[in-house]
Tab-separated table of C-alpha atoms and ligand atoms in Angstrom:
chain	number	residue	atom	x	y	z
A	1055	UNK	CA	76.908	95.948	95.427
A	1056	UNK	CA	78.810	95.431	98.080
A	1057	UNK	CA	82.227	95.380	97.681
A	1058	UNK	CA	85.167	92.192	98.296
A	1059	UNK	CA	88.337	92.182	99.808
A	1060	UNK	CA	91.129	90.752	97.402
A	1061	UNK	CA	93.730	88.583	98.657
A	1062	UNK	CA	96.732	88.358	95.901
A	1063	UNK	CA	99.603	85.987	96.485
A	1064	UNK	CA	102.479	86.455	93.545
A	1065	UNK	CA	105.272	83.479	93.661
A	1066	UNK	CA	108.196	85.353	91.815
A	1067	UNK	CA	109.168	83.809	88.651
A	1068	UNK	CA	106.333	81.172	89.336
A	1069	UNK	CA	105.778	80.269	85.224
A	1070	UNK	CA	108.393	78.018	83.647
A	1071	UNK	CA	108.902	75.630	80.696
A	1072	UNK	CA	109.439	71.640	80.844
A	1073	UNK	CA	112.725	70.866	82.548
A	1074	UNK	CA	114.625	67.710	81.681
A	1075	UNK	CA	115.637	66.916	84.927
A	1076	UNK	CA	111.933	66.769	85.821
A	1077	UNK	CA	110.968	64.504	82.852
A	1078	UNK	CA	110.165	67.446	80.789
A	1079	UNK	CA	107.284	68.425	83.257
A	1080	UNK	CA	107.254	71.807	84.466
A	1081	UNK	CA	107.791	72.650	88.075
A	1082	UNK	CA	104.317	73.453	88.497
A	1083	UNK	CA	103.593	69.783	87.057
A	1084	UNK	CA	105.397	68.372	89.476
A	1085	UNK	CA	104.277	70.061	92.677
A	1086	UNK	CA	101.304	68.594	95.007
A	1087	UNK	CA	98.789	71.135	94.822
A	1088	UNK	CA	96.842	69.379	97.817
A	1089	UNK	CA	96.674	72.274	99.981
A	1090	UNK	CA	95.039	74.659	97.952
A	1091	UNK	CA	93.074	71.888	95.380
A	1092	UNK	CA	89.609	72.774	96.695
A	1093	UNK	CA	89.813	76.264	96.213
A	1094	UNK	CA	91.299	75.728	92.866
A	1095	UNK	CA	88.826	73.466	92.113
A	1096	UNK	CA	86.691	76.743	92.694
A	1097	UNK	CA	88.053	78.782	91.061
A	1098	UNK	CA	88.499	80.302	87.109
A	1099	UNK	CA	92.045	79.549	85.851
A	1100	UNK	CA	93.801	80.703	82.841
A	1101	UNK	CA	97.038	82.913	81.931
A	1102	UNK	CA	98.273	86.800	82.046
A	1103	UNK	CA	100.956	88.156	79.940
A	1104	UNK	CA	102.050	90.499	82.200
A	1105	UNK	CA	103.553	93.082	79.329
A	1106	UNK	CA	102.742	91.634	75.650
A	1107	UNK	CA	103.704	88.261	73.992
A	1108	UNK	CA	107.865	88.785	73.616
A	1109	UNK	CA	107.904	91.472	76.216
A	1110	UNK	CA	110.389	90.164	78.893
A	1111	UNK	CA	109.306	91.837	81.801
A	1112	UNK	CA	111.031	92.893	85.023
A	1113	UNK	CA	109.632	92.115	88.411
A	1114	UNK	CA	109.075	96.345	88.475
A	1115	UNK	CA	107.049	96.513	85.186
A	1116	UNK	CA	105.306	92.803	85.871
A	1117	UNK	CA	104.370	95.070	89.269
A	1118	UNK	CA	102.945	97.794	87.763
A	1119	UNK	CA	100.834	96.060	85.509
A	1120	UNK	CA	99.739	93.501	88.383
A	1121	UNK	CA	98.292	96.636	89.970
A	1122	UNK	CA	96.620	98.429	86.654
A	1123	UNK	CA	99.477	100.613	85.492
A	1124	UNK	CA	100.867	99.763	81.603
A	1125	UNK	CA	104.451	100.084	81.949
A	1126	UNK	CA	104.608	100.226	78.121
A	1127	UNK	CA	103.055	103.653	78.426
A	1128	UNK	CA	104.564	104.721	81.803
A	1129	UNK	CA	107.658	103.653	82.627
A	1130	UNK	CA	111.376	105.949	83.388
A	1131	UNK	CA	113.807	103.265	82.902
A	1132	UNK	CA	115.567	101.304	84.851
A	1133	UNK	CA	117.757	103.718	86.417
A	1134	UNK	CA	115.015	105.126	88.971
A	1135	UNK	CA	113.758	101.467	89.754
A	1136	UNK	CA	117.606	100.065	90.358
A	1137	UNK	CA	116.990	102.635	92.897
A	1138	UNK	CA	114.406	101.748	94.474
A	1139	UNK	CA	115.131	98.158	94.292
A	1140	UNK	CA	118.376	99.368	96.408
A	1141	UNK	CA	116.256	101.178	99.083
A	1142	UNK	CA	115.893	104.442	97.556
A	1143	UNK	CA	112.737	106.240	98.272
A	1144	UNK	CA	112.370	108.298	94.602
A	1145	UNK	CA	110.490	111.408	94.032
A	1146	UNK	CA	108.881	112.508	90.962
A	1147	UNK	CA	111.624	114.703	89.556
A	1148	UNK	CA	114.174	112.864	90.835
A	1149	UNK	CA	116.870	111.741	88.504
A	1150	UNK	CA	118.295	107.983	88.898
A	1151	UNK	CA	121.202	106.475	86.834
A	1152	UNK	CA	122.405	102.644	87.323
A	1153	UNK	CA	126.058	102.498	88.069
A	1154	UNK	CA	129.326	100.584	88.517
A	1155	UNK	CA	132.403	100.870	90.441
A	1156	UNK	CA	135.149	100.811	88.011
A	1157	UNK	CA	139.002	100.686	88.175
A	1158	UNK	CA	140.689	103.798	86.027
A	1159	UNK	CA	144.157	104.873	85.517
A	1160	UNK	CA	145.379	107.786	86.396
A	1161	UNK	CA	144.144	109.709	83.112
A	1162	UNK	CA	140.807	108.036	83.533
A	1163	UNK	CA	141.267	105.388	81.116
A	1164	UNK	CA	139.291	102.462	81.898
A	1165	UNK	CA	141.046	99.535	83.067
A	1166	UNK	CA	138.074	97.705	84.274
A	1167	UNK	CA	134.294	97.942	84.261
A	1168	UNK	CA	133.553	96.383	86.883
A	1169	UNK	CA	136.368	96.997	89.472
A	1170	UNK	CA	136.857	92.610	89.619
A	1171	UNK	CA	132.988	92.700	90.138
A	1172	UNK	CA	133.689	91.409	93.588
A	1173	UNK	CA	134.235	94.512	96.272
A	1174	UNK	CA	133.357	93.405	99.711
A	1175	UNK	CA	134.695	97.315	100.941
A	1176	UNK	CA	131.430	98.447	98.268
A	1177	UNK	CA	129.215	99.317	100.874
A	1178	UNK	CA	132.206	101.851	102.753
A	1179	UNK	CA	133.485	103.380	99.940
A	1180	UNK	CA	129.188	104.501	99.755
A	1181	UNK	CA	128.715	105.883	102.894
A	1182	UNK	CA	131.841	107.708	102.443
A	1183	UNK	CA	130.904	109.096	99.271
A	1184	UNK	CA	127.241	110.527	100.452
A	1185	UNK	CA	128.850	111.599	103.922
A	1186	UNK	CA	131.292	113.741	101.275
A	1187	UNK	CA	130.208	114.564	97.863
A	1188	UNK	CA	127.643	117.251	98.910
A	1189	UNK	CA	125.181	118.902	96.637
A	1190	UNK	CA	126.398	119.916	93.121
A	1191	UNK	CA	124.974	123.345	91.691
A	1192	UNK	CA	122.181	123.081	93.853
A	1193	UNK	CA	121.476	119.553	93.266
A	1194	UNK	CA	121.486	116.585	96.165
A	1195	UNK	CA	123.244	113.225	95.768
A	1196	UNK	CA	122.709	110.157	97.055
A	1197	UNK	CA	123.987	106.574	96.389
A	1198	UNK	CA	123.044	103.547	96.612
A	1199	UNK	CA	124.912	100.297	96.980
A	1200	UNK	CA	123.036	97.458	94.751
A	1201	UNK	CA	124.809	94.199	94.530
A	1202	UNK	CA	129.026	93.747	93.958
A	1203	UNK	CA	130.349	96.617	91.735
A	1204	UNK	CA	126.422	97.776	91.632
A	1205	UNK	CA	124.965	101.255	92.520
A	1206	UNK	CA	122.357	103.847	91.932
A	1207	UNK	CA	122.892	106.967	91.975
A	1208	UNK	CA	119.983	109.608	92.338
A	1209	UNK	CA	119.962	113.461	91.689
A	1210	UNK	CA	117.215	115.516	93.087
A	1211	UNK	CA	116.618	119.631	93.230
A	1212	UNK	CA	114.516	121.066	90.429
A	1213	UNK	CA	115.138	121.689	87.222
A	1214	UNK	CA	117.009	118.445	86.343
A	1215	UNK	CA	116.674	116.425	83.434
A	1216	UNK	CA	117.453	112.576	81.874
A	1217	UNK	CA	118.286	113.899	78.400
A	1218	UNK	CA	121.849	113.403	79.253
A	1219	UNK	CA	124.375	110.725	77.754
A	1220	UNK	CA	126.351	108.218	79.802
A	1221	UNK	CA	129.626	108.186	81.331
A	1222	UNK	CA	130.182	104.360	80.784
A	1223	UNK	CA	132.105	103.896	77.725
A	1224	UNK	CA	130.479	100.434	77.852
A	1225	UNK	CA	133.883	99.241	77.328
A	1226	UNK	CA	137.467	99.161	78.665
A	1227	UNK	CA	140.501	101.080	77.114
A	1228	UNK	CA	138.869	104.188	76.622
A	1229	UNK	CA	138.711	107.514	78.557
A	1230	UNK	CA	135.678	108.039	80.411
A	1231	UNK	CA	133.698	110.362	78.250
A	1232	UNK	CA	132.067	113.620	79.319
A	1233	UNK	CA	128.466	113.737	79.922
A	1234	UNK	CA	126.448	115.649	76.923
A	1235	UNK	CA	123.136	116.644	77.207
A	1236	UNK	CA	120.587	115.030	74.541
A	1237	UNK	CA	118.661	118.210	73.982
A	1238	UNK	CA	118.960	121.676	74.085
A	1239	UNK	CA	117.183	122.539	76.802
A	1240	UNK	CA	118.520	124.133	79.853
A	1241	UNK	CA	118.031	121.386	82.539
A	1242	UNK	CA	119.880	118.674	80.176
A	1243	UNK	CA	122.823	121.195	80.284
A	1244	UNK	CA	122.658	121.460	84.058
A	1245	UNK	CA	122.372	117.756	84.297
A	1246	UNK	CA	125.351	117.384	82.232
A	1247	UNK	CA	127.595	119.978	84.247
A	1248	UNK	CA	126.438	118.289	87.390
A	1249	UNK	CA	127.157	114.690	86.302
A	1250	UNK	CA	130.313	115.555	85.216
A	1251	UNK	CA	131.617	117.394	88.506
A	1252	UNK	CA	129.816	114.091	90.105
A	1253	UNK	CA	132.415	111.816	88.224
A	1254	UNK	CA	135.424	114.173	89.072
A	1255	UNK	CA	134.679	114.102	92.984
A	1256	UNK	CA	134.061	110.686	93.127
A	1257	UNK	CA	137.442	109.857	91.860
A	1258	UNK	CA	139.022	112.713	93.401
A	1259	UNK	CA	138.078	111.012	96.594
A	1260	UNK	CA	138.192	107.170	96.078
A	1261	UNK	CA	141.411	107.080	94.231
A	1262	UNK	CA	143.608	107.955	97.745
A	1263	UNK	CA	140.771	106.363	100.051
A	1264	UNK	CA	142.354	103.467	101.988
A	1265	UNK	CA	140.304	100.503	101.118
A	1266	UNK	CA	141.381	101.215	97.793
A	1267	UNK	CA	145.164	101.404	98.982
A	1268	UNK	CA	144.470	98.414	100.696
A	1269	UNK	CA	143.095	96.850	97.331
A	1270	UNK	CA	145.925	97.977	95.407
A	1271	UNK	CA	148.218	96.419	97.456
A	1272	UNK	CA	146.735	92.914	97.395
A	1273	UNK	CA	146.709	93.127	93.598
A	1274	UNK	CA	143.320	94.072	93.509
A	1275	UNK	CA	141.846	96.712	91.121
A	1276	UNK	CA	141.132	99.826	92.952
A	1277	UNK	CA	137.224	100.993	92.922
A	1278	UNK	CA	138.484	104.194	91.815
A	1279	UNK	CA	134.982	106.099	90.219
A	1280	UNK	CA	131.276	105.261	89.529
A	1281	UNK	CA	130.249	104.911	85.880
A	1282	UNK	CA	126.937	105.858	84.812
A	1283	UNK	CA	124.392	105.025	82.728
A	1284	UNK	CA	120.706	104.980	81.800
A	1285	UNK	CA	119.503	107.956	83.025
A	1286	UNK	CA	115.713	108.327	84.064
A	1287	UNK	CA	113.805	110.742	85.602
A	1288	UNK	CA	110.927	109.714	87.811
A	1289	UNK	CA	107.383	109.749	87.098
A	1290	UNK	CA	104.464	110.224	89.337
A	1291	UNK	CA	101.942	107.463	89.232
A	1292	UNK	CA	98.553	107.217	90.594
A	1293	UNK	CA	97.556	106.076	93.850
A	1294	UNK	CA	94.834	103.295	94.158
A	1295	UNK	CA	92.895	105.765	95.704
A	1296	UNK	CA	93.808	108.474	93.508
A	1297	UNK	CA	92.027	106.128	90.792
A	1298	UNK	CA	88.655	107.875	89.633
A	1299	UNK	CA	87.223	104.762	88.667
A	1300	UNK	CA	88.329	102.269	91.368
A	1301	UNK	CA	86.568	102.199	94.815
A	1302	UNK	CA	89.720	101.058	96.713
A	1303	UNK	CA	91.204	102.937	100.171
A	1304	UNK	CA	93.443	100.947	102.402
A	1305	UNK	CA	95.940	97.870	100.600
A	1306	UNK	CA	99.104	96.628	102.119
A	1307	UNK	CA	102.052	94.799	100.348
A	1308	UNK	CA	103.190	91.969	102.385
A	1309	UNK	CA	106.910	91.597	100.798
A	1310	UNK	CA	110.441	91.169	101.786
A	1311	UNK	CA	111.953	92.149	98.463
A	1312	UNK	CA	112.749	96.284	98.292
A	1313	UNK	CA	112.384	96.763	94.027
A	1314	UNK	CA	108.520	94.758	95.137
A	1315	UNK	CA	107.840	97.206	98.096
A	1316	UNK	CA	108.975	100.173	96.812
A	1317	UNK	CA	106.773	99.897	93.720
A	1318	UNK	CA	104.191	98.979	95.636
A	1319	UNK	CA	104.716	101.767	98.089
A	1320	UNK	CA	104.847	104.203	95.057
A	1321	UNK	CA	101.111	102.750	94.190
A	1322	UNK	CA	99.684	103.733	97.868
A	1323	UNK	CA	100.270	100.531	99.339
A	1324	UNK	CA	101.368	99.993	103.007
A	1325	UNK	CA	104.214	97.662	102.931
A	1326	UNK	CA	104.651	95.248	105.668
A	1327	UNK	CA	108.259	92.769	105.910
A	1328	UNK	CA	107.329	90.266	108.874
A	1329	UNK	CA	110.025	89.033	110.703
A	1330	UNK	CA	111.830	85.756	109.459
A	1331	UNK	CA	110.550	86.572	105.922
A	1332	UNK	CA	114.063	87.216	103.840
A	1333	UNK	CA	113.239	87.556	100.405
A	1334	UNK	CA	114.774	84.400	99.791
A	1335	UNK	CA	114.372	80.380	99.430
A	1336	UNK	CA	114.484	80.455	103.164
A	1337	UNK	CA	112.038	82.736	103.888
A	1338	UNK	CA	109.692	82.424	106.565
A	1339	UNK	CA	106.236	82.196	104.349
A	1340	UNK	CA	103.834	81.084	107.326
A	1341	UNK	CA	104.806	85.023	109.000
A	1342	UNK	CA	103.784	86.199	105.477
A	1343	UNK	CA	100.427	84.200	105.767
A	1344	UNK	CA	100.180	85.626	109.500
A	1345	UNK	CA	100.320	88.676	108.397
A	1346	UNK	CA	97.932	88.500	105.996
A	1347	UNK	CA	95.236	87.338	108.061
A	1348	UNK	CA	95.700	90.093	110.211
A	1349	UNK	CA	95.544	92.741	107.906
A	1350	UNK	CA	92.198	91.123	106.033
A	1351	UNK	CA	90.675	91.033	109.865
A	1352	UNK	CA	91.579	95.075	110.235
A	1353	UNK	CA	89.494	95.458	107.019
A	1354	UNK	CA	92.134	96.166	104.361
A	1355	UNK	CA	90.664	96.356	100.608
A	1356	UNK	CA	93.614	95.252	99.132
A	1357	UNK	CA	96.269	92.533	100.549
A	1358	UNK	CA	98.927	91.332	98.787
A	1359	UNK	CA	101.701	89.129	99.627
A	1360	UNK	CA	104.876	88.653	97.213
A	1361	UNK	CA	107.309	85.503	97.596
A	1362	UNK	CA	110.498	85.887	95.995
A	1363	UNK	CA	112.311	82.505	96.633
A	1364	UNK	CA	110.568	81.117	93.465
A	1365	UNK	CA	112.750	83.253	91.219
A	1366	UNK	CA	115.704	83.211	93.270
A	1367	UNK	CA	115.386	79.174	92.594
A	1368	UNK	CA	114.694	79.849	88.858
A	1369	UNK	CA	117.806	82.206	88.761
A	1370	UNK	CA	120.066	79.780	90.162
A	1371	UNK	CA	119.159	77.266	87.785
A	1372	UNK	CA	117.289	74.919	90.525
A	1373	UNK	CA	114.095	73.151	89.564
A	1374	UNK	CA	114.165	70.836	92.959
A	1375	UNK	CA	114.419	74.419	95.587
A	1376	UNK	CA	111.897	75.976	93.013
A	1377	UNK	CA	109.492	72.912	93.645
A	1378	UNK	CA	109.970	73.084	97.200
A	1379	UNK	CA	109.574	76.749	97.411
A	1380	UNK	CA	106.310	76.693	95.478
A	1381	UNK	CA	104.956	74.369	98.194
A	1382	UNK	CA	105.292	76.102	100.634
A	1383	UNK	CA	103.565	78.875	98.612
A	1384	UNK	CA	100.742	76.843	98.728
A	1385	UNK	CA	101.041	75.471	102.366
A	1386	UNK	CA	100.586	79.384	103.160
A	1387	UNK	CA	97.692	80.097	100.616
A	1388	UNK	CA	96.007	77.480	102.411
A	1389	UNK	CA	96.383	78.899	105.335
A	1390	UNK	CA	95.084	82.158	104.457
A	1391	UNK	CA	92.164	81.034	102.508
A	1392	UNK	CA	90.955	78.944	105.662
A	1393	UNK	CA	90.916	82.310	107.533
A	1394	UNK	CA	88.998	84.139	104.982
A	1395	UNK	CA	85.459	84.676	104.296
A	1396	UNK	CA	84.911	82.613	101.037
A	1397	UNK	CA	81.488	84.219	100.715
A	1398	UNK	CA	83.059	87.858	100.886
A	1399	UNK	CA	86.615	87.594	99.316
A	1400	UNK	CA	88.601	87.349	95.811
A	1401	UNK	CA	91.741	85.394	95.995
A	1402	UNK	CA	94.303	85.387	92.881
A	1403	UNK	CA	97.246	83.286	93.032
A	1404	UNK	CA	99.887	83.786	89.970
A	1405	UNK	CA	102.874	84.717	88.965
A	1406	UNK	CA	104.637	88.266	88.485
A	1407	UNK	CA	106.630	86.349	85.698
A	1408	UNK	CA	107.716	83.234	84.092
A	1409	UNK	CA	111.480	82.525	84.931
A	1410	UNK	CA	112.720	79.134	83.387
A	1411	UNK	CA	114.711	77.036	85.433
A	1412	UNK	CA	116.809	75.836	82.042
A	1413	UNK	CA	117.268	79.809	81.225
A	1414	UNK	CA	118.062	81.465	84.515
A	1415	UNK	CA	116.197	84.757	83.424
A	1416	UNK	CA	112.789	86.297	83.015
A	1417	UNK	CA	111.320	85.449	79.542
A	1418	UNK	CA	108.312	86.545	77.748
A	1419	UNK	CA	105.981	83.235	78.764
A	1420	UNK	CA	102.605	83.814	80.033
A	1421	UNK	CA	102.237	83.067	83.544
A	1422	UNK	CA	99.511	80.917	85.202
A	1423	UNK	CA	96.395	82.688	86.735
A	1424	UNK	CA	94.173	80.828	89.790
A	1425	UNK	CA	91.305	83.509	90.399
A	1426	UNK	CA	89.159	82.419	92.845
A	1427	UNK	CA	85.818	84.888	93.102
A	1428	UNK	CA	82.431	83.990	95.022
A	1429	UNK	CA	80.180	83.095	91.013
A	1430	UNK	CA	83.201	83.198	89.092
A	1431	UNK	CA	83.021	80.371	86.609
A	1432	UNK	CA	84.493	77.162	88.137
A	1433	UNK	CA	86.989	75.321	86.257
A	1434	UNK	CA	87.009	72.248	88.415
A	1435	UNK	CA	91.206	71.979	87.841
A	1436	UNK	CA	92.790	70.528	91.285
A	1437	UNK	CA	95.910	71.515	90.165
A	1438	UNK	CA	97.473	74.813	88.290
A	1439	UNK	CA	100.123	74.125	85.679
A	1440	UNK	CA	101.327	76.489	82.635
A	1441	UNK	CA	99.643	73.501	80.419
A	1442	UNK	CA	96.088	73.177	82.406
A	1443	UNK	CA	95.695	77.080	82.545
A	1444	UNK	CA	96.028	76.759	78.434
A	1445	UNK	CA	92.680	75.390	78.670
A	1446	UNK	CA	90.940	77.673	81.799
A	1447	UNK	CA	88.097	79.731	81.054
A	1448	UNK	CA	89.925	83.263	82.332
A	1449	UNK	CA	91.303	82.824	79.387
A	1450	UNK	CA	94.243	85.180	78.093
A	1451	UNK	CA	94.985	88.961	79.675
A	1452	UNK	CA	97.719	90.788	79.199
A	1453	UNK	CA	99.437	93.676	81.278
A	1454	UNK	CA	96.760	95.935	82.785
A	1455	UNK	CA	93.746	93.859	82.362
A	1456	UNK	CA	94.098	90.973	85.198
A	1457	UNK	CA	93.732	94.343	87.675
A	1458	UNK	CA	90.696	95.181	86.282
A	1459	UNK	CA	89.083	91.787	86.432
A	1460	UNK	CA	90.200	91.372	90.064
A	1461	UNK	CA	88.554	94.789	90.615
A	1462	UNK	CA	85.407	93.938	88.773
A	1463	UNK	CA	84.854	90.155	90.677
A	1464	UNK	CA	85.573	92.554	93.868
A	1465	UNK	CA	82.607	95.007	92.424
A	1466	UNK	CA	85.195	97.964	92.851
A	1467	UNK	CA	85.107	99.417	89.116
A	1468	UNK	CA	82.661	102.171	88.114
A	1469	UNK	CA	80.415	101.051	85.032
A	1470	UNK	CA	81.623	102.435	81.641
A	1471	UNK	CA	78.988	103.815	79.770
A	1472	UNK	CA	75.223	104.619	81.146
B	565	LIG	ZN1	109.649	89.107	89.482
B	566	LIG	ZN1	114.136	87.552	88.612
């Protein structure tokens, strides 16, 4: 058997539930599913859980399950993956904590969490930090700026561990605690003794630094140290072709979004951000579809191409920018499916998620599946809503299994069994 290039496109966020403002129709109900209508007629539709029924998933986990790992089994926490999602390139080993800037009084009592959430002088008081924290016993530090009072903060140099507790009280009027290790082992200790020198320097050199003079003065609360929490210590995943079972070499992520590419990048993907593509509502989608022409010509195994502006929309709370973002989804599906071998190729289009409009957050919904396969069972469906993909013969997968059915149409999965 010979075996199929894949084409996956992934709207962020894509699944939803009826909107009032739409007439209780879904976004997806409402969008003109023209472009891509033959092909869908084609093609087997159904849905994917992408963790388990009441799972809410993140776009990392949905990611890892997209591309055959269980998260449920296999996953550090969020701490490593805030990380990455804030350009962090994480080694197994590596320990990652999320973090906030955070106002404290002079005997480190809390005053605010968040430092008034808003610190446009975030990204300086970073790049001072790493040019002059240093390693501590042994270990490197680096952070990373997220969004507004948001960071990561990674540890690597042997020996480390994530059995350690936090240094965010989780609330204000309080002391910031000392970091105690979990266990009893050795590297929790070190990890302890580190993160607490960590939180000593870091105030030690914010609470004179001038933007936070500046701050002061203006009546703003000085971002004065870095709280921690959720510790989590890297894993090593396989490759796609580290798999034993899979027949897959070359795949490239086509995505503007960093928490997308660097999972992707972690699973052996090349990852690709076109120009004009943004990782937003305004992103340029046609440069995405460019690109993936271009890499299915070179002979890639494996091309997949994320859009985030669908759950950017759905966060904001904005059926009418989610229904315009989803077609131009399609506009650009259509253009890559014109350019590929129909005979030769597997095309999914889904989502990594459902994100309602009406909740402005990922729930645990089912997302919509269009798998397109040369003999897959056609549905004969011109258009792909959460309520037509009830009734698709895919049927119901959750978490790992959608990979291995794309791998199987693409005759890329060694036979279980004699
Ligand atoms: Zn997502
Ligand atoms: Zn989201």
């Amino acid at each position: 058997m010979k075996e199929l290039s894949v084409v996956v496109v992934v709207a962020d966020g894509l699944g939803d539930r009826p909107v009032p403002s739409l007439g209780m129709k879904t976004p997806l109900e409402v969008v003109d599913f023209s472009p891509i209508a033959d092909i869908l007629s084609k093609s087997s539709i159904g849905l994917w859980d992408p963790i388990q029924p009441g799972t809410r998933p993140g776009s990392d986990t949905a990611h890892l399950a997209l591309f055959g790992i269980n998260p449920l089994s296999n996953y550090p926490g969020r701490g490593p993956f805030e990380a990455i999602g804030a350009g962090a390139t994480l080694r197994p080993g590596d320990v990652a904590f999320r973090g906030n800037f955070a106002t404290v009084s002079e005997d480190l009592v809390v005053v605010d969490r968040r430092a008034g959430r808003k610190i446009l002088e975030a990204k300086q008081l970073v790049e001072y930090l790493n040019k002059n924290i240093g390693e501590i016993d042994g270990a490197r530090v680096e952070i990373y700026h997220a969004t507004e009072h948001r960071v990561a903060v990674v540890f690597r140099g042997g020996n480390l561990s994530d059995a350690v507790s936090d240094t965010d009280p989780h609330v204000e009027g309080v002391r910031v605690p000392e970091v105690a290790p979990l266990t009893s082992s050795e590297p929790a200790a070190r990890m302890a003794r580190i993160v607490n020198v960590f939180t000593r320097r870091v105030h030690e050199l914010l609470k004179e630094h001038p933007a936070n003079v500046r701050r002061s003065e203006s009546g703003l609360p000085p971002a004065n140290i870095i709280l921690l929490r959720g510790a989590g210590m890297m894993v090593k995943y396989p490759k796609l072709q580290e798999r034993r079972e899979l027949k897959l070499e070359k795949a490239v992520a086509i995505s503007a979004t960093a928490l997308v590419k660097g999972v992707c990048a972690l699973l052996g993907f090349e990852t690709v951000t076109p120009e004009g593509a943004t990782g937003g509502v305004d992103s340029d989608l046609m440069a995405k579809a460019r690109a993936a022409v271009e890499y299915y010509r070179r002979g890639y195994d494996l091309i997949y191409v994320h859009v985030k502006g669908t759950d950017a929309a759905s966060h904001d709370g904005n059926p009418e920018a989610k229904v315009a973002v989803i077609e131009r989804v399609l506009k650009a599906v259509s253009y890559v499916v014109d350019r590929v071998d129909l005979g030769k190729t597997v095309v999914a289009f889904l989502g990594d998620h459902t994100t309602p409009v009406t909740i402005r957050d990922h729930t645990s919904d089912p997302v919509p599946v269009m798998l397109y396969a040369p003999g897959v069972m056609a549905d004969g469906f011109t258009k792909l809503s959460e309520r037509d993909a009830r009734r698709g013969s895919l049927g119901r997968l959750r978490n790992a299994e959608l990979f291995g059915v794309l791998m199987d149409y693409s005759s890329r999965v060694e036979k279980f069994g004699a």
